[in-house]
Short mmCIF file of C-alpha atoms in Angstrom, two decimals:
data_model
loop_
_atom_site.label_atom_id
_atom_site.label_comp_id
_atom_site.label_asym_id
_atom_site.label_seq_id
_atom_site.Cartn_x
_atom_site.Cartn_y
_atom_site.Cartn_z
CA MET A 110 4.28 -76.96 -47.37
CA ALA A 111 7.36 -75.22 -46.27
CA LYS A 112 6.88 -72.28 -44.03
CA VAL A 113 8.29 -69.03 -45.28
CA LYS A 114 10.70 -67.85 -42.71
CA VAL A 115 10.77 -64.15 -42.20
CA PRO A 116 14.27 -63.16 -41.27
CA ARG A 117 14.42 -61.71 -37.81
CA LYS A 118 15.36 -58.09 -37.85
CA SER A 119 16.70 -56.06 -35.02
CA THR A 120 14.06 -53.78 -33.55
CA SER A 121 16.56 -51.28 -32.27
CA VAL A 122 16.50 -47.86 -33.85
CA ASP A 123 19.48 -45.61 -33.75
CA MET A 124 18.46 -42.77 -31.53
CA THR A 125 21.72 -40.86 -31.70
CA ALA A 126 20.58 -38.39 -34.33
CA MET A 127 17.36 -37.65 -32.54
CA THR A 128 19.17 -37.19 -29.26
CA ASP A 129 21.58 -34.80 -30.94
CA VAL A 130 18.76 -32.65 -32.27
CA ALA A 131 16.91 -32.77 -28.98
CA PHE A 132 19.90 -31.56 -27.04
CA LEU A 133 20.72 -28.91 -29.59
CA LEU A 134 17.22 -27.52 -29.17
CA LEU A 135 17.49 -27.80 -25.43
CA THR A 136 20.72 -25.80 -25.43
CA PHE A 137 19.14 -23.16 -27.64
CA PHE A 138 16.10 -22.71 -25.46
CA MET A 139 18.15 -22.69 -22.29
CA LEU A 140 20.36 -19.91 -23.59
CA ALA A 141 17.52 -17.93 -25.14
CA THR A 142 15.27 -18.02 -22.10
CA GLN A 143 15.03 -14.99 -19.90
CA PHE A 144 12.91 -15.53 -16.89
CA LYS A 145 10.34 -12.88 -16.28
CA PRO A 146 10.70 -11.28 -12.89
CA ASP A 147 7.46 -11.56 -10.98
CA GLU A 148 5.80 -8.22 -11.26
CA PRO A 149 3.65 -6.84 -8.49
CA VAL A 150 0.92 -5.83 -10.91
CA GLN A 151 -0.42 -7.07 -14.22
CA VAL A 152 -0.09 -4.50 -16.98
CA VAL A 153 -1.51 -4.79 -20.48
CA THR A 154 0.42 -2.44 -22.72
CA PRO A 155 -1.22 -0.89 -25.77
CA SER A 156 0.13 -1.88 -29.17
CA SER A 157 1.98 0.23 -31.72
CA ILE A 158 3.68 -0.26 -35.07
CA SER A 159 6.96 1.00 -33.64
CA GLN A 160 9.80 -1.49 -34.09
CA ILE A 161 12.44 -0.12 -31.72
CA PRO A 162 13.46 -2.87 -29.31
CA LEU A 163 13.76 -2.19 -25.60
CA PRO A 164 17.39 -2.12 -24.47
CA ASP A 165 18.45 -4.58 -21.76
CA VAL A 166 20.86 -2.38 -19.88
CA ASP A 167 20.88 1.21 -18.65
CA ILE A 168 17.17 1.44 -18.29
CA MET A 169 14.79 2.44 -15.57
CA ASN A 170 11.27 1.28 -15.75
CA ILE A 171 8.23 3.20 -14.53
CA THR A 172 5.10 1.07 -14.48
CA ILE A 173 1.68 2.66 -14.34
CA ALA A 174 -1.06 0.29 -13.27
CA GLN A 175 -4.65 0.51 -14.37
CA ASP A 176 -5.71 1.94 -11.01
CA GLY A 177 -3.09 4.68 -11.22
CA ARG A 178 -0.46 3.21 -8.90
CA VAL A 179 3.11 3.89 -9.96
CA PHE A 180 5.94 1.37 -9.68
CA PHE A 181 9.64 1.87 -10.21
CA ASP A 182 12.44 -0.43 -11.26
CA MET A 183 16.01 -0.03 -12.40
CA GLU A 184 18.12 -2.46 -14.37
CA GLY A 185 21.42 -3.56 -12.86
CA LYS A 186 22.05 -4.95 -9.37
CA GLN A 187 25.12 -2.79 -8.72
CA TYR A 188 23.17 0.38 -9.54
CA LYS A 189 20.26 -0.59 -7.34
CA GLU A 190 22.56 -1.08 -4.36
CA LYS A 191 23.96 2.41 -4.81
CA LEU A 192 20.53 3.84 -5.50
CA ILE A 193 18.95 2.72 -2.25
CA GLN A 194 21.92 3.98 -0.25
CA LYS A 195 21.66 7.40 -1.88
CA MET A 196 17.90 7.50 -1.32
CA GLY A 197 18.50 6.47 2.31
CA GLU A 198 20.89 9.34 2.79
CA LYS A 199 18.37 11.77 1.36
CA TYR A 200 15.55 10.60 3.61
CA THR A 201 17.90 9.85 6.55
CA ILE A 202 16.96 6.20 6.74
CA THR A 203 19.76 3.66 7.13
CA PHE A 204 19.27 0.25 5.61
CA THR A 205 20.93 -2.91 6.84
CA PRO A 206 23.17 -4.78 4.36
CA GLN A 207 20.49 -7.47 4.35
CA GLN A 208 17.82 -5.01 3.24
CA ILE A 209 20.10 -3.53 0.56
CA GLU A 210 20.71 -7.03 -0.78
CA THR A 211 16.97 -7.74 -0.86
CA PHE A 212 16.31 -4.44 -2.61
CA SER A 213 18.90 -5.09 -5.30
CA ARG A 214 17.19 -8.35 -6.16
CA LEU A 215 13.71 -6.91 -6.19
CA SER A 216 11.88 -6.26 -9.45
CA SER A 217 9.37 -3.43 -9.70
CA PHE A 218 8.24 -2.04 -6.37
CA GLY A 219 5.75 0.59 -5.41
CA MET A 220 6.08 1.48 -1.76
CA PRO A 221 6.27 4.93 -0.21
CA PHE A 222 9.82 5.42 1.00
CA LYS A 223 9.09 5.42 4.71
CA GLU A 224 7.38 2.04 4.41
CA LEU A 225 10.12 0.56 2.26
CA GLN A 226 12.28 -0.59 5.17
CA GLY A 227 9.50 -2.63 6.67
CA PHE A 228 8.64 -4.01 3.25
CA LEU A 229 12.20 -5.20 2.68
CA SER A 230 12.31 -6.98 6.05
CA LEU A 231 9.36 -9.18 5.13
CA LYS A 232 9.74 -12.72 3.91
CA PRO A 233 9.53 -13.15 0.11
CA ASP A 234 6.11 -14.79 0.15
CA GLU A 235 4.73 -12.17 2.53
CA ARG A 236 6.04 -9.50 0.20
CA THR A 237 4.03 -10.83 -2.76
CA GLN A 238 0.84 -10.85 -0.73
CA ILE A 239 1.03 -7.24 0.35
CA LYS A 240 -0.82 -4.76 -1.83
CA GLN A 241 1.72 -2.11 -2.66
CA ALA A 242 0.42 1.42 -2.45
CA GLY A 243 2.41 2.82 -5.35
CA ILE A 244 5.12 5.45 -5.27
CA PRO A 245 3.71 8.87 -4.42
CA SER A 246 4.04 11.06 -7.50
CA ASP A 247 1.70 13.98 -6.90
CA SER A 248 2.92 17.52 -6.46
CA LEU A 249 2.65 17.46 -2.65
CA ASN A 250 4.89 14.47 -2.11
CA ASN A 251 6.75 13.48 -5.22
CA GLU A 252 9.00 10.59 -4.30
CA LEU A 253 9.07 9.40 -7.90
CA ALA A 254 11.00 12.55 -8.80
CA ASP A 255 13.64 11.67 -6.20
CA TRP A 256 13.92 8.09 -7.46
CA VAL A 257 14.36 9.31 -11.03
CA TRP A 258 16.89 11.93 -10.05
CA GLN A 259 18.95 9.61 -7.86
CA ALA A 260 18.82 6.88 -10.51
CA ARG A 261 20.27 9.29 -13.01
CA LEU A 262 23.03 10.22 -10.59
CA THR A 263 23.84 6.55 -10.07
CA ASN A 264 23.97 5.69 -13.73
CA ASN A 265 24.58 8.52 -16.18
CA ASN A 266 23.47 6.61 -19.25
CA VAL A 267 20.15 5.49 -17.89
CA ARG A 268 17.08 5.87 -20.08
CA VAL A 269 13.49 5.99 -18.95
CA ALA A 270 10.91 3.52 -20.16
CA ILE A 271 7.27 3.98 -19.23
CA LYS A 272 5.14 0.87 -19.17
CA GLY A 273 1.57 1.92 -18.81
CA ASP A 274 -1.63 -0.03 -18.79
CA GLY A 275 -3.83 0.82 -21.77
CA ASN A 276 -6.76 1.62 -19.52
CA SER A 277 -4.96 3.87 -17.09
CA THR A 278 -6.27 7.40 -17.29
CA TYR A 279 -4.37 10.16 -19.01
CA PRO A 280 -3.95 12.44 -15.95
CA THR A 281 -1.87 9.77 -14.18
CA VAL A 282 0.37 9.42 -17.20
CA ALA A 283 0.56 13.18 -17.60
CA GLN A 284 1.63 13.49 -13.95
CA VAL A 285 4.47 11.00 -14.50
CA ILE A 286 5.56 12.78 -17.68
CA LYS A 287 5.48 16.11 -15.85
CA THR A 288 7.63 14.65 -13.07
CA LEU A 289 10.14 13.47 -15.64
CA GLN A 290 10.20 16.83 -17.35
CA ASP A 291 10.77 18.58 -14.05
CA LYS A 292 13.83 16.38 -13.64
CA LYS A 293 14.93 17.35 -17.15
CA VAL A 294 14.16 14.00 -18.70
CA ASN A 295 12.72 15.02 -22.04
CA ARG A 296 13.42 11.81 -23.94
CA PHE A 297 11.80 8.62 -22.89
CA ASN A 298 10.24 5.50 -24.31
CA PHE A 299 6.76 4.08 -24.06
CA ILE A 300 6.78 0.30 -23.90
CA THR A 301 4.26 -1.12 -26.32
CA SER A 302 3.51 -4.51 -27.76
CA ALA A 303 4.14 -5.08 -31.44
CA GLU A 304 1.47 -4.63 -34.06
CA SER A 305 1.78 -5.06 -37.81
CA ALA A 306 1.97 -1.84 -39.78
CA PRO A 307 -0.84 -0.97 -42.16
CA PRO A 308 -0.02 -0.98 -45.90
CA MET A 309 2.26 1.82 -46.93
CA GLN A 310 0.64 5.23 -46.92
CA MET B 31 12.64 -50.26 -24.33
CA ALA B 32 14.44 -48.83 -27.29
CA GLU B 33 16.96 -51.64 -27.42
CA MET B 34 15.85 -55.22 -27.71
CA GLU B 35 18.62 -57.62 -27.04
CA THR B 36 18.81 -59.89 -30.04
CA GLY B 37 21.90 -61.99 -29.76
CA GLY B 38 24.87 -60.60 -27.96
CA GLY B 39 25.30 -61.45 -24.38
CA GLY B 40 27.31 -64.48 -23.47
CA HIS B 41 27.41 -67.64 -25.57
CA LYS B 42 28.05 -70.69 -23.63
CA LYS B 43 29.60 -72.62 -26.49
CA GLY B 44 33.13 -73.69 -26.92
CA GLY B 45 35.41 -74.97 -24.31
CA LYS B 46 37.76 -72.04 -24.08
CA LYS B 47 37.32 -69.87 -21.08
CA ARG B 48 37.00 -66.31 -22.14
CA GLY B 49 36.09 -63.15 -20.34
CA LYS B 50 32.37 -62.56 -20.76
CA LYS B 51 31.81 -60.11 -23.61
CA MET B 52 29.81 -57.21 -22.30
CA SER B 53 27.59 -55.17 -24.56
CA THR B 54 28.98 -51.70 -25.07
CA ARG B 55 25.55 -50.25 -25.63
CA VAL B 56 24.12 -47.93 -23.03
CA ASP B 57 20.43 -47.37 -22.77
CA PHE B 58 19.83 -43.76 -23.69
CA THR B 59 16.11 -43.75 -23.10
CA PRO B 60 16.01 -41.99 -19.72
CA MET B 61 18.40 -39.32 -20.93
CA VAL B 62 16.31 -38.66 -24.03
CA ASP B 63 13.18 -38.52 -21.87
CA LEU B 64 14.78 -35.95 -19.63
CA GLY B 65 16.02 -34.00 -22.63
CA PHE B 66 12.58 -33.72 -24.13
CA LEU B 67 11.03 -32.86 -20.81
CA LEU B 68 13.43 -29.95 -20.42
CA ILE B 69 12.83 -28.83 -24.01
CA THR B 70 9.13 -28.74 -23.38
CA PHE B 71 9.65 -26.75 -20.22
CA PHE B 72 11.90 -24.17 -21.83
CA MET B 73 9.74 -23.89 -24.92
CA LEU B 74 6.70 -23.11 -22.84
CA THR B 75 8.41 -20.62 -20.56
CA THR B 76 10.31 -18.68 -23.22
CA SER B 77 8.71 -15.54 -24.50
CA MET B 78 10.38 -14.78 -27.78
CA ASN B 79 8.93 -11.43 -28.68
CA LYS B 80 10.67 -8.67 -26.86
CA PRO B 81 8.59 -5.63 -26.01
CA LYS B 82 8.88 -2.79 -28.47
CA THR B 83 9.17 0.82 -27.51
CA MET B 84 8.09 4.11 -28.88
CA GLU B 85 10.43 7.05 -28.52
CA ILE B 86 8.99 10.31 -27.24
CA ASN B 87 10.78 13.62 -27.27
CA MET B 88 9.16 16.28 -25.19
CA PRO B 89 10.08 19.91 -25.73
CA VAL B 90 12.35 21.42 -23.12
CA LYS B 91 10.28 23.49 -20.75
CA GLU B 92 10.90 27.17 -21.25
CA PRO B 93 10.21 29.15 -18.11
CA ASN B 94 9.54 32.46 -19.85
CA GLU B 95 6.90 32.62 -22.51
CA ILE B 96 8.90 34.73 -24.97
CA ASP B 97 11.24 31.85 -25.76
CA GLN B 98 8.48 29.40 -26.49
CA THR B 99 7.99 28.55 -30.11
CA LYS B 100 4.70 29.75 -31.45
CA VAL B 101 2.88 27.49 -33.84
CA LYS B 102 1.71 29.17 -37.01
CA ALA B 103 -2.08 29.02 -36.96
CA SER B 104 -2.55 27.98 -40.57
CA GLN B 105 -0.41 24.86 -40.35
CA ALA B 106 -1.60 23.46 -37.06
CA VAL B 107 -4.37 21.08 -36.17
CA THR B 108 -5.27 20.44 -32.57
CA LEU B 109 -6.44 16.99 -31.56
CA LEU B 110 -8.31 16.79 -28.28
CA LEU B 111 -8.44 13.24 -26.99
CA THR B 112 -11.46 12.57 -24.86
CA GLY B 113 -13.39 9.68 -23.35
CA ASN B 114 -15.20 6.88 -25.22
CA ASN B 115 -12.34 6.73 -27.77
CA LYS B 116 -13.40 9.97 -29.40
CA ILE B 117 -11.23 12.73 -30.80
CA VAL B 118 -12.36 16.31 -31.17
CA TYR B 119 -10.22 18.26 -33.59
CA TYR B 120 -10.20 21.83 -34.77
CA PHE B 121 -8.21 24.17 -36.96
CA VAL B 122 -7.43 27.75 -36.19
CA ASN B 123 -8.66 30.41 -38.54
CA ALA B 124 -5.59 32.03 -40.07
CA VAL B 125 -7.17 35.48 -40.26
CA THR B 126 -9.05 35.88 -36.99
CA GLY B 127 -6.93 33.51 -34.88
CA ASP B 128 -10.06 31.94 -33.43
CA PRO B 129 -10.69 28.21 -33.41
CA GLU B 130 -13.02 27.00 -36.11
CA THR B 131 -15.96 24.69 -35.42
CA PRO B 132 -14.67 21.59 -33.64
CA LEU B 133 -15.31 18.28 -35.37
CA ILE B 134 -15.63 14.88 -33.80
CA THR B 135 -13.99 11.69 -34.99
CA ASP B 136 -12.50 8.45 -33.64
CA TYR B 137 -9.55 6.06 -34.07
CA ASP B 138 -11.06 4.09 -36.92
CA ASN B 139 -8.51 3.25 -39.62
CA THR B 140 -10.68 3.93 -42.64
CA ASN B 141 -12.98 6.80 -41.66
CA GLY B 142 -11.52 8.03 -38.41
CA VAL B 143 -8.68 10.40 -37.75
CA ARG B 144 -6.16 8.77 -40.12
CA PRO B 145 -7.60 9.86 -43.50
CA MET B 146 -7.98 13.40 -42.16
CA LEU B 147 -4.34 13.51 -41.00
CA LEU B 148 -3.06 11.99 -44.24
CA GLN B 149 -5.00 14.48 -46.31
CA GLU B 150 -3.97 17.50 -44.25
CA ASN B 151 -0.36 16.41 -44.21
CA ARG B 152 -0.30 15.89 -47.96
CA LYS B 153 -2.02 19.21 -48.65
CA ARG B 154 0.81 21.10 -46.98
CA ASN B 155 3.70 19.23 -48.52
CA PRO B 156 2.48 17.22 -51.54
CA VAL B 157 5.86 16.60 -53.17
CA GLY B 158 7.54 15.53 -49.96
CA VAL B 159 4.79 13.29 -48.63
CA ASP B 160 4.31 11.55 -51.97
CA SER B 161 7.99 10.72 -52.22
CA ILE B 162 8.13 8.88 -48.87
CA PRO B 163 6.67 5.63 -50.30
CA ILE B 164 9.08 5.94 -53.23
CA TYR B 165 12.09 6.09 -50.91
CA LYS B 166 10.75 3.13 -48.92
CA ASP B 167 10.27 1.21 -52.15
CA MET B 168 13.79 2.05 -53.32
CA PHE B 169 15.16 0.81 -50.02
CA GLN B 170 13.26 -2.47 -50.35
CA LYS B 171 14.68 -2.96 -53.83
CA ASN B 172 18.17 -2.28 -52.45
CA LYS B 173 18.67 0.81 -54.53
CA ILE B 174 19.48 2.97 -51.53
CA LYS B 175 20.85 2.23 -48.06
CA GLU B 176 18.72 2.34 -44.93
CA ASP B 177 20.57 5.38 -43.57
CA GLU B 178 19.97 7.20 -46.81
CA MET B 179 16.26 6.41 -46.71
CA LYS B 180 15.95 7.55 -43.11
CA GLN B 181 17.78 10.76 -43.90
CA HIS B 182 15.47 11.60 -46.78
CA ILE B 183 12.35 10.80 -44.78
CA ALA B 184 13.56 12.80 -41.78
CA ALA B 185 14.17 15.78 -44.05
CA ILE B 186 10.63 15.52 -45.43
CA LYS B 187 9.15 15.20 -41.98
CA ALA B 188 11.00 18.32 -40.81
CA TYR B 189 9.63 20.45 -43.67
CA LYS B 190 9.04 23.85 -42.11
CA ASP B 191 5.62 24.57 -43.59
CA GLY B 192 4.32 21.04 -43.01
CA LEU B 193 1.48 20.01 -40.77
CA ILE B 194 1.97 20.46 -37.04
CA VAL B 195 -0.20 18.39 -34.77
CA VAL B 196 -0.90 19.56 -31.26
CA ILE B 197 -2.05 16.67 -29.08
CA LYS B 198 -4.04 17.41 -25.95
CA ALA B 199 -5.88 14.93 -23.82
CA ASP B 200 -8.56 15.61 -21.27
CA LYS B 201 -9.13 13.73 -18.04
CA ASN B 202 -11.39 11.13 -19.63
CA ALA B 203 -8.79 9.96 -22.12
CA THR B 204 -6.80 6.79 -21.48
CA TYR B 205 -3.15 6.01 -21.97
CA LYS B 206 -4.11 3.77 -24.88
CA ASN B 207 -5.62 6.77 -26.68
CA LEU B 208 -2.33 8.63 -26.32
CA VAL B 209 -0.30 5.72 -27.66
CA ASP B 210 -2.75 5.23 -30.51
CA ILE B 211 -2.53 8.82 -31.60
CA LEU B 212 1.28 8.78 -31.42
CA ASP B 213 1.10 5.66 -33.55
CA GLU B 214 -0.99 7.58 -36.09
CA MET B 215 1.81 10.16 -36.24
CA LEU B 216 4.19 7.38 -37.25
CA ILE B 217 1.77 5.90 -39.76
CA CYS B 218 0.91 9.22 -41.35
CA ASN B 219 4.55 10.34 -41.48
CA ILE B 220 3.94 13.42 -39.39
CA GLY B 221 7.23 14.56 -37.96
CA ARG B 222 6.17 17.59 -36.02
CA TYR B 223 3.82 17.06 -33.16
CA ALA B 224 3.69 17.95 -29.50
CA ILE B 225 1.87 16.76 -26.42
CA VAL B 226 0.54 19.79 -24.61
CA ASP B 227 -1.65 20.36 -21.55
CA ILE B 228 -5.29 21.02 -22.26
CA THR B 229 -6.84 24.41 -21.49
CA ASP B 230 -10.27 25.24 -20.07
CA LYS B 231 -11.33 26.74 -23.38
CA GLU B 232 -10.63 23.44 -25.11
CA ASN B 233 -12.58 21.51 -22.52
CA GLU B 234 -15.52 23.71 -23.51
CA LEU B 235 -14.91 22.88 -27.16
CA ILE B 236 -15.16 19.18 -26.34
CA THR B 237 -18.48 19.71 -24.62
CA MET B 238 -19.65 21.80 -27.54
CA ALA B 239 -18.65 19.13 -30.08
CA ASN B 240 -20.31 16.40 -28.07
CA ALA B 241 -23.54 18.41 -27.92
CA THR B 242 -23.67 19.00 -31.65
CA LYS B 243 -22.56 15.50 -32.47
CA PRO B 244 -23.91 14.30 -35.84
CA ALA B 245 -26.22 11.32 -35.50
CA SER B 246 -24.36 9.21 -38.03
CA LYS B 247 -21.28 8.63 -35.87
#
């Protein structure tokens, strides 16, 4: 009996198409990714049906932690450099160029101003370990008001976004809002996570 | 791995001396591996949903009381946010100007504060409030433009005899309560509301409402 010979076929598969798709996806994700800056405190924002997206530029961010500590951040490296110099002039503290550079790269921070210089001199990993006390925002010593005011002088178009933890108490939030109102900021945004709207009312 | 050499390479037949024919194929496998590794990395690190925001407009602080806008008693409802996710609300008697009996409710969608707000809002401006869904529907069917829809809705929300909600929170309320109630304003199409500081008298009302709380809730 004659053996049936199966013709030998090449086992190679053309991978070009797959590679093309893979790299297309890779390019997409690389361009779409924005790395989250490491935040000093974890905040769980409440949800709302509001659909207004948060702008990327011209924004200052006030974070309210669950335990009532207040953190401040401002978008834009060039503005932050100017901001810390202006704040330094106000409190008569001079920062070294090194410290200004560190500050401009920092994300949210919550240190009283007189401790800020020491904080900026620390090494990056030491800085993450320190428990930041929060920016004083009570009526006796309201540094937050100065930060907000100076930030507005640095960038005229800046808007205020408040990112509060859902479980932070109302008086803390009210104090921040009062501070903003004292500095004539009457329009601001609450950062919330998205939630689907209920059926039309 | 992906390429199995079948044929190709050098044949040692024939007497003529030729340059050895080299395969032009390059093994892509490591590159593809790296590509997929990077895709996985970026896919896992990317957060696609950007945070949303809620816009708040606070009234400009008037230093002298004469310039402050007074809320007409008959069209206002005051919501007092308190601890344990409860809301105490009261109306003001139009004749005597005294607060009526405070009632207690919560953030429940079906029998909490929402039906009350919807009903009160509709009572004061039935034609306007009922036409909001119609405008939204017309926009979805491309009969009107988005700007047009927003303009109509804004006009309805600004109706001068419509419901005004005064929001006050006591020290037991959380930030989530505040955001939730502002969300209700959006859902119930209430355009006129204000966040105001709580007074001592209203703190008493909260205590009073909590004391006479009905057993069912």
